[in-house]
PDB file of C-alpha atoms in Angstrom:
ATOM      1  CA  TRP R 513       8.471 -13.573 -13.872  1.00 54.00           C
ATOM      2  CA  GLN R 514       7.589 -10.910 -16.370  1.00 53.00           C
ATOM      3  CA  SER R 515      10.455  -9.442 -18.315  1.00 50.00           C
ATOM      4  CA  GLY R 516      10.806  -5.985 -19.771  1.00 53.00           C
ATOM      5  CA  ALA R 517      12.805  -4.960 -22.782  1.00 42.00           C
ATOM      6  CA  GLN R 518      13.222  -1.577 -21.173  1.00 48.00           C
ATOM      7  CA  ARG R 519      16.829  -0.349 -21.215  1.00 45.00           C
ATOM      8  CA  LEU R 520      17.736   1.833 -18.285  1.00 48.00           C
ATOM      9  CA  THR R 521      20.836   3.771 -17.349  1.00 47.00           C
ATOM     10  CA  VAL R 522      22.088   4.822 -13.954  1.00 47.00           C
ATOM     11  CA  PRO R 523      23.659   8.188 -13.055  1.00 45.00           C
ATOM     12  CA  ASP R 524      26.929   9.188 -14.674  1.00 44.00           C
ATOM     13  CA  ARG R 525      28.907   8.734 -11.481  1.00 40.00           C
ATOM     14  CA  TRP R 526      28.752   4.936 -11.978  1.00 42.00           C
ATOM     15  CA  CYS R 527      30.281   5.303 -15.437  1.00 38.00           C
ATOM     16  CA  GLN R 528      33.080   7.399 -13.928  1.00 38.00           C
ATOM     17  CA  ARG R 529      34.299   4.597 -11.660  1.00 39.00           C
ATOM     18  CA  PRO R 530      38.005   3.672 -11.952  1.00 37.00           C
ATOM     19  CA  ALA R 531      38.852   1.468 -14.918  1.00 36.00           C
ATOM     20  CA  LYS R 532      40.141  -1.311 -12.650  1.00 35.00           C
ATOM     21  CA  GLN R 533      36.779  -1.654 -10.906  1.00 40.00           C
ATOM     22  CA  LYS R 534      34.958  -1.632 -14.233  1.00 38.00           C
ATOM     23  CA  ALA R 535      37.294  -4.307 -15.554  1.00 38.00           C
ATOM     24  CA  ASN R 536      36.688  -6.491 -12.513  1.00 42.00           C
ATOM     25  CA  LEU R 537      32.944  -6.188 -12.957  1.00 43.00           C
ATOM     26  CA  LYS R 538      33.238  -6.967 -16.645  1.00 44.00           C
ATOM     27  CA  ALA R 539      35.260 -10.102 -15.974  1.00 42.00           C
ATOM     28  CA  GLU R 540      32.806 -11.126 -13.284  1.00 45.00           C
ATOM     29  CA  SER R 541      29.814 -10.640 -15.581  1.00 42.00           C
ATOM     30  CA  GLU R 542      31.477 -12.631 -18.363  1.00 47.00           C
ATOM     31  CA  SER R 543      32.111 -15.535 -16.022  1.00 46.00           C
ATOM     32  CA  THR R 544      28.564 -15.598 -14.641  1.00 50.00           C
ATOM     33  CA  GLU R 545      26.708 -14.404 -17.733  1.00 72.00           C
ATOM     34  CA  MET R 546      24.378 -11.505 -16.920  1.00 82.00           C
ATOM     35  CA  GLN R 547      24.484 -10.471 -13.254  1.00 88.00           C
ATOM     36  CA  THR R 548      21.242  -9.977 -11.371  1.00 93.00           C
ATOM     37  CA  ILE R 549      20.426  -7.254  -8.855  1.00 97.00           C
ATOM     38  CA  LYS R 550      17.598  -8.284  -6.545  1.00 97.00           C
ATOM     39  CA  CYS R 551      15.557  -5.373  -5.162  1.00 98.00           C
ATOM     40  CA  VAL R 552      12.817  -6.068  -2.588  1.00 98.00           C
ATOM     41  CA  VAL R 553      10.182  -3.461  -1.684  1.00 97.00           C
ATOM     42  CA  VAL R 554       8.734  -3.412   1.849  1.00 97.00           C
ATOM     43  CA  GLY R 555       6.470  -1.124   3.879  1.00 97.00           C
ATOM     44  CA  ASP R 556       2.972  -0.801   5.304  1.00 97.00           C
ATOM     45  CA  GLY R 557      -0.033  -1.826   3.247  1.00 93.00           C
ATOM     46  CA  ALA R 558      -1.606   0.936   1.132  1.00 92.00           C
ATOM     47  CA  VAL R 559       1.488   3.151   0.960  1.00 96.00           C
ATOM     48  CA  GLY R 560       1.737   2.653  -2.806  1.00 94.00           C
ATOM     49  CA  LYS R 561       4.438  -0.026  -3.135  1.00 95.00           C
ATOM     50  CA  THR R 562       2.633  -1.879  -5.905  1.00 92.00           C
ATOM     51  CA  CYS R 563       1.702   1.324  -7.754  1.00 94.00           C
ATOM     52  CA  LEU R 564       5.356   2.351  -7.533  1.00 95.00           C
ATOM     53  CA  LEU R 565       6.460  -0.848  -9.255  1.00 94.00           C
ATOM     54  CA  ILE R 566       3.694  -0.899 -11.857  1.00 92.00           C
ATOM     55  CA  SER R 567       4.230   2.758 -12.780  1.00 94.00           C
ATOM     56  CA  TYR R 568       7.992   2.232 -13.117  1.00 94.00           C
ATOM     57  CA  THR R 569       7.888  -0.988 -15.127  1.00 91.00           C
ATOM     58  CA  THR R 570       4.934  -0.209 -17.411  1.00 90.00           C
ATOM     59  CA  ASN R 571       5.202   3.590 -17.533  1.00 92.00           C
ATOM     60  CA  LYS R 572       1.524   3.794 -16.548  1.00 91.00           C
ATOM     61  CA  PHE R 573      -0.245   4.455 -13.272  1.00 93.00           C
ATOM     62  CA  PRO R 574      -2.697   1.616 -12.459  1.00 87.00           C
ATOM     63  CA  SER R 575      -6.011   3.469 -12.479  1.00 80.00           C
ATOM     64  CA  GLU R 576      -8.370   0.517 -12.192  1.00 75.00           C
ATOM     65  CA  TYR R 577      -7.042  -2.574 -10.440  1.00 68.00           C
ATOM     66  CA  VAL R 578      -4.093  -2.719  -8.088  1.00 71.00           C
ATOM     67  CA  PRO R 579      -3.192  -6.245  -6.937  1.00 68.00           C
ATOM     68  CA  THR R 580      -2.080  -6.901  -3.365  1.00 69.00           C
ATOM     69  CA  VAL R 581       1.231  -8.150  -4.680  1.00 68.00           C
ATOM     70  CA  PHE R 582       2.715  -7.226  -8.030  1.00 70.00           C
ATOM     71  CA  ASP R 583       4.203 -10.011 -10.165  1.00 73.00           C
ATOM     72  CA  ASN R 584       7.971 -10.210  -9.930  1.00 86.00           C
ATOM     73  CA  TYR R 585       9.409  -8.244 -12.814  1.00 87.00           C
ATOM     74  CA  ALA R 586      12.798  -8.136 -14.510  1.00 90.00           C
ATOM     75  CA  VAL R 587      14.242  -5.292 -16.544  1.00 89.00           C
ATOM     76  CA  THR R 588      17.577  -4.989 -18.309  1.00 90.00           C
ATOM     77  CA  VAL R 589      19.794  -2.246 -16.940  1.00 86.00           C
ATOM     78  CA  MET R 590      22.909  -0.980 -18.699  1.00 87.00           C
ATOM     79  CA  ILE R 591      25.657  -0.132 -16.214  1.00 84.00           C
ATOM     80  CA  GLY R 592      29.007   1.042 -17.518  1.00 83.00           C
ATOM     81  CA  GLY R 593      28.143  -0.548 -20.858  1.00 87.00           C
ATOM     82  CA  GLU R 594      27.397  -3.923 -19.254  1.00 88.00           C
ATOM     83  CA  PRO R 595      23.890  -5.447 -19.059  1.00 91.00           C
ATOM     84  CA  TYR R 596      22.442  -6.365 -15.678  1.00 91.00           C
ATOM     85  CA  THR R 597      19.076  -7.858 -14.788  1.00 94.00           C
ATOM     86  CA  LEU R 598      17.178  -5.809 -12.206  1.00 95.00           C
ATOM     87  CA  GLY R 599      14.739  -8.112 -10.415  1.00 97.00           C
ATOM     88  CA  LEU R 600      11.937  -6.315  -8.573  1.00 97.00           C
ATOM     89  CA  PHE R 601      10.056  -8.080  -5.773  1.00 96.00           C
ATOM     90  CA  ASP R 602       6.880  -6.751  -4.181  1.00 94.00           C
ATOM     91  CA  THR R 603       5.744  -7.770  -0.686  1.00 93.00           C
ATOM     92  CA  ALA R 604       2.469  -7.519   1.226  1.00 91.00           C
ATOM     93  CA  GLY R 605       2.681  -5.215   4.230  1.00 90.00           C
ATOM     94  CA  GLN R 606      -0.235  -6.638   6.196  1.00 89.00           C
ATOM     95  CA  GLU R 607       0.453  -8.485   9.451  1.00 89.00           C
ATOM     96  CA  ASP R 608      -1.093 -11.658   7.996  1.00 89.00           C
ATOM     97  CA  TYR R 609       2.023 -11.963   5.833  1.00 90.00           C
ATOM     98  CA  ASP R 610       4.596 -11.436   8.607  1.00 93.00           C
ATOM     99  CA  ARG R 611       5.716 -15.072   8.574  1.00 92.00           C
ATOM    100  CA  LEU R 612       5.693 -15.503   4.807  1.00 92.00           C
ATOM    101  CA  ARG R 613       7.284 -12.198   3.828  1.00 94.00           C
ATOM    102  CA  PRO R 614      10.868 -13.031   4.905  1.00 94.00           C
ATOM    103  CA  LEU R 615      10.856 -15.982   2.520  1.00 94.00           C
ATOM    104  CA  SER R 616      11.404 -13.467  -0.285  1.00 94.00           C
ATOM    105  CA  TYR R 617      14.440 -11.902   1.438  1.00 97.00           C
ATOM    106  CA  PRO R 618      17.288 -14.367   0.676  1.00 96.00           C
ATOM    107  CA  GLN R 619      19.796 -13.127  -1.915  1.00 96.00           C
ATOM    108  CA  THR R 620      18.448  -9.560  -1.742  1.00 98.00           C
ATOM    109  CA  ASP R 621      20.975  -6.943  -2.862  1.00 98.00           C
ATOM    110  CA  VAL R 622      19.011  -3.845  -1.807  1.00 98.00           C
ATOM    111  CA  PHE R 623      15.750  -3.047  -0.021  1.00 99.00           C
ATOM    112  CA  LEU R 624      13.380  -0.150  -0.639  1.00 99.00           C
ATOM    113  CA  VAL R 625      11.674   0.670   2.674  1.00 99.00           C
ATOM    114  CA  CYS R 626       8.563   2.636   1.738  1.00 99.00           C
ATOM    115  CA  PHE R 627       6.193   4.934   3.601  1.00 99.00           C
ATOM    116  CA  SER R 628       3.506   7.309   2.385  1.00 99.00           C
ATOM    117  CA  SER R 629       4.425  10.965   2.787  1.00 99.00           C
ATOM    118  CA  VAL R 630       0.828  11.588   3.889  1.00 99.00           C
ATOM    119  CA  SER R 631       0.635   8.697   6.371  1.00 98.00           C
ATOM    120  CA  PRO R 632       2.451   9.456   9.632  1.00 99.00           C
ATOM    121  CA  SER R 633       1.684   5.953  10.926  1.00 98.00           C
ATOM    122  CA  SER R 634       3.452   4.340   7.945  1.00 98.00           C
ATOM    123  CA  PHE R 635       6.423   6.639   8.594  1.00 99.00           C
ATOM    124  CA  GLU R 636       6.505   5.601  12.254  1.00 99.00           C
ATOM    125  CA  ASN R 637       6.421   1.935  11.243  1.00 99.00           C
ATOM    126  CA  VAL R 638       9.618   2.361   9.238  1.00 99.00           C
ATOM    127  CA  LYS R 639      11.445   2.668  12.553  1.00 99.00           C
ATOM    128  CA  GLU R 640       9.192   0.401  14.614  1.00 98.00           C
ATOM    129  CA  LYS R 641       8.734  -2.491  12.183  1.00 98.00           C
ATOM    130  CA  TRP R 642      10.328  -2.432   8.745  1.00 99.00           C
ATOM    131  CA  VAL R 643      13.952  -1.567   9.383  1.00 99.00           C
ATOM    132  CA  PRO R 644      14.126  -3.911  12.410  1.00 98.00           C
ATOM    133  CA  GLU R 645      12.633  -6.688  10.260  1.00 98.00           C
ATOM    134  CA  ILE R 646      15.010  -6.391   7.332  1.00 98.00           C
ATOM    135  CA  THR R 647      18.074  -5.801   9.509  1.00 98.00           C
ATOM    136  CA  HIS R 648      17.182  -8.864  11.580  1.00 97.00           C
ATOM    137  CA  HIS R 649      17.042 -11.088   8.503  1.00 97.00           C
ATOM    138  CA  CYS R 650      19.597  -9.264   6.333  1.00 97.00           C
ATOM    139  CA  PRO R 651      21.927  -7.199   8.552  1.00 96.00           C
ATOM    140  CA  LYS R 652      24.504  -6.547   5.815  1.00 94.00           C
ATOM    141  CA  THR R 653      22.101  -5.613   3.014  1.00 97.00           C
ATOM    142  CA  PRO R 654      21.829  -1.896   2.126  1.00 98.00           C
ATOM    143  CA  PHE R 655      18.439  -0.176   2.094  1.00 99.00           C
ATOM    144  CA  LEU R 656      16.944   3.105   0.931  1.00 99.00           C
ATOM    145  CA  LEU R 657      14.143   4.976   2.668  1.00 99.00           C
ATOM    146  CA  VAL R 658      11.483   5.849   0.079  1.00 99.00           C
ATOM    147  CA  GLY R 659       8.707   8.415   0.500  1.00 99.00           C
ATOM    148  CA  THR R 660       5.739   7.695  -1.784  1.00 99.00           C
ATOM    149  CA  GLN R 661       2.610   9.625  -2.818  1.00 98.00           C
ATOM    150  CA  ILE R 662       4.372  12.991  -2.673  1.00 99.00           C
ATOM    151  CA  ASP R 663       1.740  14.424  -5.040  1.00 98.00           C
ATOM    152  CA  LEU R 664      -0.708  14.249  -2.104  1.00 98.00           C
ATOM    153  CA  ARG R 665       1.372  16.578   0.080  1.00 98.00           C
ATOM    154  CA  ASP R 666      -0.316  19.509  -1.643  1.00 96.00           C
ATOM    155  CA  ASP R 667      -3.743  17.909  -2.009  1.00 98.00           C
ATOM    156  CA  PRO R 668      -6.191  20.096  -0.009  1.00 98.00           C
ATOM    157  CA  SER R 669      -8.528  17.284   1.036  1.00 98.00           C
ATOM    158  CA  THR R 670      -5.625  15.080   2.172  1.00 98.00           C
ATOM    159  CA  VAL R 671      -4.008  17.901   4.138  1.00 98.00           C
ATOM    160  CA  GLU R 672      -7.369  18.783   5.703  1.00 98.00           C
ATOM    161  CA  LYS R 673      -7.995  15.186   6.734  1.00 98.00           C
ATOM    162  CA  LEU R 674      -4.581  15.003   8.389  1.00 98.00           C
ATOM    163  CA  ALA R 675      -5.151  18.328  10.150  1.00 98.00           C
ATOM    164  CA  LYS R 676      -8.351  16.997  11.726  1.00 98.00           C
ATOM    165  CA  ASN R 677      -6.202  14.385  13.444  1.00 96.00           C
ATOM    166  CA  LYS R 678      -3.596  17.009  14.356  1.00 98.00           C
ATOM    167  CA  GLN R 679      -1.213  15.556  11.806  1.00 98.00           C
ATOM    168  CA  LYS R 680       0.568  16.845   8.713  1.00 97.00           C
ATOM    169  CA  PRO R 681       2.487  15.399   5.756  1.00 98.00           C
ATOM    170  CA  ILE R 682       6.013  14.117   6.336  1.00 99.00           C
ATOM    171  CA  THR R 683       8.549  16.661   5.098  1.00 98.00           C
ATOM    172  CA  PRO R 684      11.687  15.665   3.163  1.00 99.00           C
ATOM    173  CA  GLU R 685      13.810  17.072   6.001  1.00 99.00           C
ATOM    174  CA  THR R 686      12.101  14.846   8.578  1.00 99.00           C
ATOM    175  CA  ALA R 687      12.510  11.794   6.352  1.00 99.00           C
ATOM    176  CA  GLU R 688      16.166  12.567   5.646  1.00 99.00           C
ATOM    177  CA  LYS R 689      16.858  12.752   9.381  1.00 99.00           C
ATOM    178  CA  LEU R 690      15.240   9.351   9.936  1.00 99.00           C
ATOM    179  CA  ALA R 691      17.250   7.890   7.053  1.00 99.00           C
ATOM    180  CA  ARG R 692      20.460   9.088   8.712  1.00 98.00           C
ATOM    181  CA  ASP R 693      19.396   7.817  12.137  1.00 99.00           C
ATOM    182  CA  LEU R 694      18.540   4.369  10.763  1.00 99.00           C
ATOM    183  CA  LYS R 695      21.682   4.225   8.615  1.00 98.00           C
ATOM    184  CA  ALA R 696      19.826   4.006   5.323  1.00 98.00           C
ATOM    185  CA  VAL R 697      21.978   4.600   2.249  1.00 98.00           C
ATOM    186  CA  LYS R 698      19.843   7.673   1.585  1.00 98.00           C
ATOM    187  CA  TYR R 699      16.315   9.081   1.410  1.00 99.00           C
ATOM    188  CA  VAL R 700      14.538   9.377  -1.938  1.00 99.00           C
ATOM    189  CA  GLU R 701      10.930  10.233  -2.734  1.00 99.00           C
ATOM    190  CA  CYS R 702       8.556   9.994  -5.660  1.00 99.00           C
ATOM    191  CA  SER R 703       5.024  10.017  -6.991  1.00 98.00           C
ATOM    192  CA  ALA R 704       3.891   6.934  -8.896  1.00 97.00           C
ATOM    193  CA  LEU R 705       0.994   9.008 -10.271  1.00 97.00           C
ATOM    194  CA  THR R 706       3.025  11.858 -11.783  1.00 97.00           C
ATOM    195  CA  GLN R 707       6.266   9.794 -11.984  1.00 98.00           C
ATOM    196  CA  LYS R 708       8.169  12.655 -10.362  1.00 98.00           C
ATOM    197  CA  GLY R 709      11.368  11.190  -8.886  1.00 98.00           C
ATOM    198  CA  LEU R 710      10.312   7.667  -9.871  1.00 98.00           C
ATOM    199  CA  LYS R 711      13.274   6.699 -12.067  1.00 95.00           C
ATOM    200  CA  ASN R 712      15.683   8.193  -9.541  1.00 97.00           C
ATOM    201  CA  VAL R 713      14.414   5.816  -6.831  1.00 98.00           C
ATOM    202  CA  PHE R 714      15.496   2.791  -8.853  1.00 96.00           C
ATOM    203  CA  ASP R 715      18.704   4.407 -10.135  1.00 94.00           C
ATOM    204  CA  GLU R 716      19.728   5.000  -6.520  1.00 96.00           C
ATOM    205  CA  ALA R 717      18.711   1.465  -5.552  1.00 97.00           C
ATOM    206  CA  ILE R 718      21.002   0.057  -8.253  1.00 95.00           C
ATOM    207  CA  LEU R 719      23.876   2.229  -7.073  1.00 94.00           C
ATOM    208  CA  ALA R 720      23.293   1.162  -3.462  1.00 96.00           C
ATOM    209  CA  ALA R 721      23.431  -2.501  -4.485  1.00 96.00           C
ATOM    210  CA  LEU R 722      26.641  -2.056  -6.474  1.00 93.00           C
ATOM    211  CA  GLU R 723      28.346   0.625  -4.388  1.00 83.00           C
ATOM    212  CA  PRO R 724      27.453   0.047  -0.727  1.00 62.00           C
ATOM    213  CA  PRO R 725      28.923   2.685   1.617  1.00 61.00           C
ATOM    214  CA  GLU R 726      32.386   1.967   3.001  1.00 60.00           C
ATOM    215  CA  PRO R 727      33.574   0.124   4.981  1.00 52.00           C
ATOM    216  CA  LYS R 728      30.802  -2.419   4.386  1.00 49.00           C
ATOM    217  CA  LYS R 729      31.172  -4.767   1.457  1.00 54.00           C
ATOM    218  CA  ARG R 730      28.286  -5.817  -0.691  1.00 54.00           C
ATOM    219  CA  ARG R 731      26.535  -8.804   0.852  1.00 64.00           C
ATOM    220  CA  LYS R 732      23.473 -10.618  -0.366  1.00 73.00           C
ATOM    221  CA  CYS R 733      20.902 -11.488   2.270  1.00 75.00           C
ATOM    222  CA  VAL R 734      21.177 -15.061   3.543  1.00 69.00           C
ATOM    223  CA  LEU R 735      18.659 -16.527   5.977  1.00 62.00           C
ATOM    224  CA  LEU R 736      20.310 -18.738   8.567  1.00 56.00           C
TER     225      LEU R 736
END
């Protein structure tokens, strides 16, 4: 594990929760020391999962070397005045890792299911592979749909290359519809390069882990 001294805050709506719920969380955190939120990132290879994590945790885009799998990283997150540990877990999207990947799923609080906004095949695999995989292993665990590389939507050479294959970038509207159809908590998007929307992805992941939609209760993933 690497650990970051970075202090993060989530949107104000968490801080506006009823006092009773805050008190319960405070008592819970005192009894178990600092609570941990485990966030696992999945998606096709080369969609920018590792860049997403490196850019968020180091505040820099990895311009030279991008490892296949980023080291697990922990940051301290302040939620309603209480410290939490946000544990971030990268995974390899290649088929070679299909048997090993689920070993990182137990005790997951929230998944980020990633696709590249300029890779229609990675978007298709969200429905065909990634959501079926995580819901098979962790049916009660909330997940967000995350569009990456949004800076490339307006890149002329990228758009031209897609057009040659009679394809085009994935629009936010299309992604939002898929998120609803697959029962994701929500759709969020970002650019690891420009950091546009980057912090919001993780803020929303934290909220999804702590405030799963009703009537479901928060459940960590447990492999049977």
